[in-house]
GROMACS .gro file of C-alpha atoms in nm:
model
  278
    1UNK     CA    1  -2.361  -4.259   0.268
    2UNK     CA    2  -2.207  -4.212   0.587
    3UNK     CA    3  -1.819  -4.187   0.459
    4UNK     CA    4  -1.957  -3.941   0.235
    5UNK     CA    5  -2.239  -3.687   0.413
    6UNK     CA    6  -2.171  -3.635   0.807
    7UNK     CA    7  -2.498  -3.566   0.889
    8UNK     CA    8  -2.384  -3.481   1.245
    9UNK     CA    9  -2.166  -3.194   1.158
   10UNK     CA   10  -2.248  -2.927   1.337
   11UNK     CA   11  -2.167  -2.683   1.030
   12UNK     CA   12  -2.459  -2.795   0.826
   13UNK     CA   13  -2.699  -2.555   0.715
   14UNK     CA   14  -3.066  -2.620   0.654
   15UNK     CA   15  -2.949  -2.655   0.266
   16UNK     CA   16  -2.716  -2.866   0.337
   17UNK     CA   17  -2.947  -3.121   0.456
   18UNK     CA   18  -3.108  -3.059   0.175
   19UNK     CA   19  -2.858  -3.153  -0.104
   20UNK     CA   20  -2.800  -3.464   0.135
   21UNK     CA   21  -3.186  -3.563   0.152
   22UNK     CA   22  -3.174  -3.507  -0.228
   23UNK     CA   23  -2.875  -3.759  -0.305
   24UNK     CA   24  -3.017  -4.019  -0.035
   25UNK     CA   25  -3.355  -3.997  -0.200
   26UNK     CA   26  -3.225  -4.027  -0.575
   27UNK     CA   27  -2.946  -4.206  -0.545
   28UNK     CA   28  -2.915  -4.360  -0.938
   29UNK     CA   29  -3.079  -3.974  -1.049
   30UNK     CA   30  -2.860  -3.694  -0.844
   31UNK     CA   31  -2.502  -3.790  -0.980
   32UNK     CA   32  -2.614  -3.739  -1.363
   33UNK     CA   33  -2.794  -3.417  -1.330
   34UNK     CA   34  -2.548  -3.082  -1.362
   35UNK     CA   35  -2.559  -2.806  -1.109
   36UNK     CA   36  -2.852  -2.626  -1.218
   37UNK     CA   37  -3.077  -2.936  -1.236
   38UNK     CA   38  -2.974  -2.963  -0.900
   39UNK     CA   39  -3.033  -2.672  -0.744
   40UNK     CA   40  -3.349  -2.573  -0.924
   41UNK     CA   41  -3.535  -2.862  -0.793
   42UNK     CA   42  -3.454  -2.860  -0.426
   43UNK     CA   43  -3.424  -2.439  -0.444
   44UNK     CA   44  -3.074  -2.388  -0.377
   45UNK     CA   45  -2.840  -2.146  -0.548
   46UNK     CA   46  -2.569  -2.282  -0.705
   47UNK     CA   47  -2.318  -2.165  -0.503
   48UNK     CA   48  -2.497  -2.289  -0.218
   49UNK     CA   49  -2.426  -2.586  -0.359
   50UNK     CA   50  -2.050  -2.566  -0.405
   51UNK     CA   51  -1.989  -2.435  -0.072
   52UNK     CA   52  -2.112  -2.791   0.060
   53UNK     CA   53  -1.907  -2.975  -0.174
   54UNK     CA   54  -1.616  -2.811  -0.064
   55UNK     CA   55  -1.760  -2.839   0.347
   56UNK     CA   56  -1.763  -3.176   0.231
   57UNK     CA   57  -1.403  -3.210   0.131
   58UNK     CA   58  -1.439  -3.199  -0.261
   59UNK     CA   59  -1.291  -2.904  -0.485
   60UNK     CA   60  -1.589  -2.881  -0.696
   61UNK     CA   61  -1.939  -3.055  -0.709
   62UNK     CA   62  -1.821  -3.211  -1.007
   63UNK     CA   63  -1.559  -3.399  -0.809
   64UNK     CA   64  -1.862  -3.509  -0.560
   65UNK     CA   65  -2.086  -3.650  -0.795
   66UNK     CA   66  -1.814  -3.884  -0.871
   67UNK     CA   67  -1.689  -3.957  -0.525
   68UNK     CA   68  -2.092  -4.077  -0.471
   69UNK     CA   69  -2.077  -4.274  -0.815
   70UNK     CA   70  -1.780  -4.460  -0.669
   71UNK     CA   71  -1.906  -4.499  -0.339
   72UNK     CA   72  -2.204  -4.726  -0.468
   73UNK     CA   73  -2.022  -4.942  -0.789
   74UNK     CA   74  -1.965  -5.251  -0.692
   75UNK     CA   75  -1.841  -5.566  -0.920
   76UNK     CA   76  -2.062  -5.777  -1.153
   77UNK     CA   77  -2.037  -6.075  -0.883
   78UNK     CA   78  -2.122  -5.857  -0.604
   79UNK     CA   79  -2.469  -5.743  -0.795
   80UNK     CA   80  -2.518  -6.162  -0.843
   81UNK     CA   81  -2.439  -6.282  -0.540
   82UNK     CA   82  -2.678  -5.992  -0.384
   83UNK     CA   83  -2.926  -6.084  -0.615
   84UNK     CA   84  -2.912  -6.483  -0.579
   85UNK     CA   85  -2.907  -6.372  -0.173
   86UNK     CA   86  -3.235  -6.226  -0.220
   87UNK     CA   87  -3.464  -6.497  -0.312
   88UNK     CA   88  -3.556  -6.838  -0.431
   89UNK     CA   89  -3.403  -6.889  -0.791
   90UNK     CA   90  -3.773  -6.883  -0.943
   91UNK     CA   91  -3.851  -6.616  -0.702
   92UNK     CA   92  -3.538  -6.419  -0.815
   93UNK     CA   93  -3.600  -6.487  -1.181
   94UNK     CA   94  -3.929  -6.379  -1.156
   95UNK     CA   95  -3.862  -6.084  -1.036
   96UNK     CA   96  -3.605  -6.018  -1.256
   97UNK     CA   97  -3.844  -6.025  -1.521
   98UNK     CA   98  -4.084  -5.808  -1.367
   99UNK     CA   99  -3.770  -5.573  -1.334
  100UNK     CA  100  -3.707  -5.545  -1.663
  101UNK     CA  101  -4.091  -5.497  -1.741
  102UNK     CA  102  -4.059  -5.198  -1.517
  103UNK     CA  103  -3.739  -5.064  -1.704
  104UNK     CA  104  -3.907  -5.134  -2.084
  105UNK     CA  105  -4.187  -4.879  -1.946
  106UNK     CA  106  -3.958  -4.645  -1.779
  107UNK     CA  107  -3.755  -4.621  -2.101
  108UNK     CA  108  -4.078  -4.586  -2.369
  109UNK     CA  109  -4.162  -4.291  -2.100
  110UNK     CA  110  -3.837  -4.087  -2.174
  111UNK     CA  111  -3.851  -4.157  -2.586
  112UNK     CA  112  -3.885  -3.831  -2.734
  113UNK     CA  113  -4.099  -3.941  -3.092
  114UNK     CA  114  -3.912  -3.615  -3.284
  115UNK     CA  115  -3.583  -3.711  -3.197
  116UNK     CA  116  -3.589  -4.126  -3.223
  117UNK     CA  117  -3.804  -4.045  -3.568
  118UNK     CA  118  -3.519  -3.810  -3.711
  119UNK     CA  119  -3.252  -4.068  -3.569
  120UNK     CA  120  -3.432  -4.344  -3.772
  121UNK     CA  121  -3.424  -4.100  -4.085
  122UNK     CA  122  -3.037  -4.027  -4.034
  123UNK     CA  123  -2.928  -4.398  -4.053
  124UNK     CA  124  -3.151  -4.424  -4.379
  125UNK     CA  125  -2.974  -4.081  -4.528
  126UNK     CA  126  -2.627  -4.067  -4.422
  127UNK     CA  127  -2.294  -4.192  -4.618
  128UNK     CA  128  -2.245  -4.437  -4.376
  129UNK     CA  129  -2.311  -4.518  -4.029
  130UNK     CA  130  -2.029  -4.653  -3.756
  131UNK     CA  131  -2.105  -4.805  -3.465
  132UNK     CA  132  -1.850  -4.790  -3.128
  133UNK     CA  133  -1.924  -5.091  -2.902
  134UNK     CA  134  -1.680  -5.161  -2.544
  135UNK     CA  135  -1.757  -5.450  -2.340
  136UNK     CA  136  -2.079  -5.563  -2.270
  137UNK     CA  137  -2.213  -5.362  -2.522
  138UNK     CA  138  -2.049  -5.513  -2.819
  139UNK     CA  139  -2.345  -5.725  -2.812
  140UNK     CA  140  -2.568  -5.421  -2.891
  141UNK     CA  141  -2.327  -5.290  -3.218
  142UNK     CA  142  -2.359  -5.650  -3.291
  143UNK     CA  143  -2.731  -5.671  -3.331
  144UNK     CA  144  -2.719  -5.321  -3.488
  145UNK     CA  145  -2.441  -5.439  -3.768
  146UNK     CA  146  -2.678  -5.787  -3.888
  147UNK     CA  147  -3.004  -5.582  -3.875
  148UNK     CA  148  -2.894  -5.301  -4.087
  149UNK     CA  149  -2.634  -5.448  -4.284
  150UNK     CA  150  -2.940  -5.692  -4.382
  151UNK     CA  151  -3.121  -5.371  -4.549
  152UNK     CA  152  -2.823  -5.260  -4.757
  153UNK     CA  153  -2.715  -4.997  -4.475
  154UNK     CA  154  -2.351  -4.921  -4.499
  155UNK     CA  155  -2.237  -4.993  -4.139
  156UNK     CA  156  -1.899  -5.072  -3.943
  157UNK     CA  157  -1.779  -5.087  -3.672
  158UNK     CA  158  -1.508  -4.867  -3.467
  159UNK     CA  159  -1.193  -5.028  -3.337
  160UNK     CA  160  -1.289  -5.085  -2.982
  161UNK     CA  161  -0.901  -5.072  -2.834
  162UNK     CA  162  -0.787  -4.738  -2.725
  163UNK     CA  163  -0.607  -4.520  -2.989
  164UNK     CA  164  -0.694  -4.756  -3.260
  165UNK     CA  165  -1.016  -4.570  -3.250
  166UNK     CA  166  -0.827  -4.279  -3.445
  167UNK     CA  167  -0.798  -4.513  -3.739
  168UNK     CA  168  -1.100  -4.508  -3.853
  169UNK     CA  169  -1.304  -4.186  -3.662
  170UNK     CA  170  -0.997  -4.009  -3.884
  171UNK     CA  171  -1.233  -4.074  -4.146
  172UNK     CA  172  -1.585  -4.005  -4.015
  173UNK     CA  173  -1.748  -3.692  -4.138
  174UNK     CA  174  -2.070  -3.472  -4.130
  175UNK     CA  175  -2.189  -3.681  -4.423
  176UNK     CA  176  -2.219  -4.020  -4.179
  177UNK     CA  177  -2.369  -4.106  -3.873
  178UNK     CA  178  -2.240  -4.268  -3.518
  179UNK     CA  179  -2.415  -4.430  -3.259
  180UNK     CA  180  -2.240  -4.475  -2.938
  181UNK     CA  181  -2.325  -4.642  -2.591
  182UNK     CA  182  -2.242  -4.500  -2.264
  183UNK     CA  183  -2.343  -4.729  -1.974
  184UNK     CA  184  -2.246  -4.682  -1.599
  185UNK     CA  185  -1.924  -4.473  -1.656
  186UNK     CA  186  -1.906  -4.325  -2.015
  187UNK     CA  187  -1.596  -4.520  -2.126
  188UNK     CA  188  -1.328  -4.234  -2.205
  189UNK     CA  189  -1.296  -4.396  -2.604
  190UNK     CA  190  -1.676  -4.243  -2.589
  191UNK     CA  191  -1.622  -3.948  -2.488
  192UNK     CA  192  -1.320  -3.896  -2.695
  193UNK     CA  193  -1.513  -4.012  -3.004
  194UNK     CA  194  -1.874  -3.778  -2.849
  195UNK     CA  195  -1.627  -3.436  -2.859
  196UNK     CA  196  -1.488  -3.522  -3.209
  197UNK     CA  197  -1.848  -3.583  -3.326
  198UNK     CA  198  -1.960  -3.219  -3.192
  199UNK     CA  199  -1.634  -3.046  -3.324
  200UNK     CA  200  -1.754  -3.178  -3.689
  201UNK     CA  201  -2.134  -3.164  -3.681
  202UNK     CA  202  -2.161  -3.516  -3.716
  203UNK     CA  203  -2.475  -3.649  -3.632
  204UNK     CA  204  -2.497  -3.881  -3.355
  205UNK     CA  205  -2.723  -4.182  -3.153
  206UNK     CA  206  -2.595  -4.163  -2.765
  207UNK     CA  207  -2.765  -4.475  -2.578
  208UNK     CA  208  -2.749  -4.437  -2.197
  209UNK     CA  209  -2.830  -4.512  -1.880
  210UNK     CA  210  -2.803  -4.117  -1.778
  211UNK     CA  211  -3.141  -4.012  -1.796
  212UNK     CA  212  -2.983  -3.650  -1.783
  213UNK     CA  213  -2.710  -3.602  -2.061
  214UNK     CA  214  -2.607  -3.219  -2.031
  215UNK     CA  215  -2.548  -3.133  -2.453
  216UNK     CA  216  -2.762  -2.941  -2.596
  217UNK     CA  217  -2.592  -3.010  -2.984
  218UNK     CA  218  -2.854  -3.044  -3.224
  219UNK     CA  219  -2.700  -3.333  -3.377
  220UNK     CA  220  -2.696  -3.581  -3.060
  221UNK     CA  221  -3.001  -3.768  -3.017
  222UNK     CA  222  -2.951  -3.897  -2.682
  223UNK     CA  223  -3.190  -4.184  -2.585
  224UNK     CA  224  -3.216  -4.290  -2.230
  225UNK     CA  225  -3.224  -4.660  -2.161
  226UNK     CA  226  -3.350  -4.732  -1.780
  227UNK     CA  227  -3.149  -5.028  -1.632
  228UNK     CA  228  -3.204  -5.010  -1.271
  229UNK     CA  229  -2.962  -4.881  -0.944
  230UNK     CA  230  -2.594  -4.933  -0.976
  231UNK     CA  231  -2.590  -5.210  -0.729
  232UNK     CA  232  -2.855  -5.404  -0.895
  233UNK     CA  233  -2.781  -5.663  -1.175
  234UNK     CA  234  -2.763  -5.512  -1.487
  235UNK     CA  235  -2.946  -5.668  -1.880
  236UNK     CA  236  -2.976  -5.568  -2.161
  237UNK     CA  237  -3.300  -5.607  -2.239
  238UNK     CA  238  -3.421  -5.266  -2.266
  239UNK     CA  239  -3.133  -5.203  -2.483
  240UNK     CA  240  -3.253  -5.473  -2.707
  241UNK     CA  241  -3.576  -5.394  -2.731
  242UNK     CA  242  -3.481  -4.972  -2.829
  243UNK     CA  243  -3.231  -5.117  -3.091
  244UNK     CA  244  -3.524  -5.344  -3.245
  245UNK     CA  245  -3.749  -5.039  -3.195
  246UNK     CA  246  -3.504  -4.843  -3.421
  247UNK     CA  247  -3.490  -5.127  -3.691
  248UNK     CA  248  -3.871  -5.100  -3.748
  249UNK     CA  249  -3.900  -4.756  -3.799
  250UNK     CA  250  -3.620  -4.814  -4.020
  251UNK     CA  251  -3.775  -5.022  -4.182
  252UNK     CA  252  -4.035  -4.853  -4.235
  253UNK     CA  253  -3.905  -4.526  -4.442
  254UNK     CA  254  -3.794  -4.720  -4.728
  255UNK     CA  255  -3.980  -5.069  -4.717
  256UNK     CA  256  -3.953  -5.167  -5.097
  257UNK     CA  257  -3.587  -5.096  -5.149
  258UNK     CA  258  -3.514  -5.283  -4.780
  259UNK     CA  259  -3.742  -5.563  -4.913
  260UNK     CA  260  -3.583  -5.629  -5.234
  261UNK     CA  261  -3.248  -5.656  -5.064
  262UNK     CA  262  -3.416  -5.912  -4.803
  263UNK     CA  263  -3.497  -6.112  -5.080
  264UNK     CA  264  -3.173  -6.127  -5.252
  265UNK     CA  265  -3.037  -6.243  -4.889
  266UNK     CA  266  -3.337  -6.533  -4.906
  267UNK     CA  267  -3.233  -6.610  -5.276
  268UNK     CA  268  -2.861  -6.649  -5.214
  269UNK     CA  269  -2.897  -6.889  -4.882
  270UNK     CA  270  -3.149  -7.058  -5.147
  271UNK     CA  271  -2.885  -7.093  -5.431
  272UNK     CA  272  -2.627  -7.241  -5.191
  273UNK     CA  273  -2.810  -7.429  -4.906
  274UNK     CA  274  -2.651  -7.750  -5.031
  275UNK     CA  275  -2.313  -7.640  -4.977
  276UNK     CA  276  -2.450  -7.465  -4.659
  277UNK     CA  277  -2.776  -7.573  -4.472
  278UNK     CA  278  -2.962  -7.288  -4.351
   0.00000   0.00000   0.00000
């Protein structure tokens, strides 16, 4: 905070402060909301706003939102090791737990019921859906490929390695749908894959941990997934749990046809359990 905000420059105006009492007081919040989200809630102007950023040294405000996002990443074993510092190991897995209690509710208090009811109807009535998973989230387009693929959905995955990407988003269109994760920093394969996906009306699932994502497309569905302060150890539980959310209701817009091919899953582990145990 200090390398950042001088608090004791004497060129500060009473905004100023402000902004600075803002970004100290919402520290995970203020770097993902845009200019106007800024300046409406702590009644600024905007270019109050970018006159501090450049006070402060920046160009833009653009370029200090992520000078403060930098300022507070640390590394996965720095958010362990302050973590196992903290407590007892049943007193810190405890309260892990209760953490992620805390994020389940914050997330079910951002889900818009429109929007994660017409994303459920997309996967059931597009072509085809793709899936683009970097990272720890691979895990998540994991879990999404053996749910759906168990109902019949046509599903794959994206190549996950830089340009390969183009191999197969080449062939994406308006008739499919994507769904996409963006934790932390919005990997740039995202946001490469995000613009081609508004350029060609395709329909889209964004999961993040921005609870602010400025589009206003009508075919993004954005669905915020609350995972705590950047220098706190990060799960995915609340992940998880939207994901299985999204299989349900699924499952629930076409349950005979998604039942029938449940059972011809049951009856083919049946036919060959001798040659492979279940």
């Amino acid at each position: 905070m200090a390398e950042l905000f001088d608090t004791s420059n004497p060129l500060l105006t009473a905004s100023d402060h402000k902004i600075i009492a803002f970004f100290t007081n919402h520290p995970q919040l203020a770097p993902f909301l845009s200019i106007s989200e800024v300046t409406e809630t702590i009644g600024i102007s905007n270019a109050t706003l970018t006159r501090f950023a450049k006070k402060t040294g920046f160009a833009n405000y653009k370029e200090l939102k992520q000078a403060w996002l930098t300022q507070q990443r640390i590394s996965p074993s720095e958010k362990l090791e302050k973590r196992r510092q903290e407590a007892s190991p049943f007193e810190s897995a405890n309260a892990l737990i209760q953490r992620e209690i805390q994020h389940l509710n914050e997330t079910a208090a951002h889900l818009q019921g429109e929007s994660f009811q017409q994303a459920a109807r997309a996967i059931t009535q597009k072509k085809q859906v793709f899936v683009f998973s970097k990272g720890a989230t691979k895990a998540l387009g994991d879990l999404l490929y053996f749910r759906l693929n168990r109902f019949g959905i046509a599903i794959q995955h994206l190549y996950s390695n830089g340009s390969e990407i183009f191999e197969t988003l080449a062939h994406i269109t308006n008739q499919d749908v994507l769904i996409l994760f963006g934790f932390g920093k919005i990997p740039k394969e995202t946001r490469v894959i995000l613009a081609y996906a508004k350029e060609h009306h395709i329909t889209t699932l964004l999961f993040s941990d921005q609870l602010y994502y400025e589009s206003h497309e009508p075919t993004l569905h954005h669905f915020y997934v609350s995972r705590g302060l950047p220098d706190t150890y990060h799960s995915l539980t609340t992940a998880i749990a939207l994901i299985d959310a999204f299989i349900v209701e699924v499952s629930h817009l076409a349950p005979e046809a998604y039942q029938e091919k449940l059972q011809q899953l049951h009856t083919l582990k049946e036919q060959y359990k001798k040659e492979i145990p279940r």
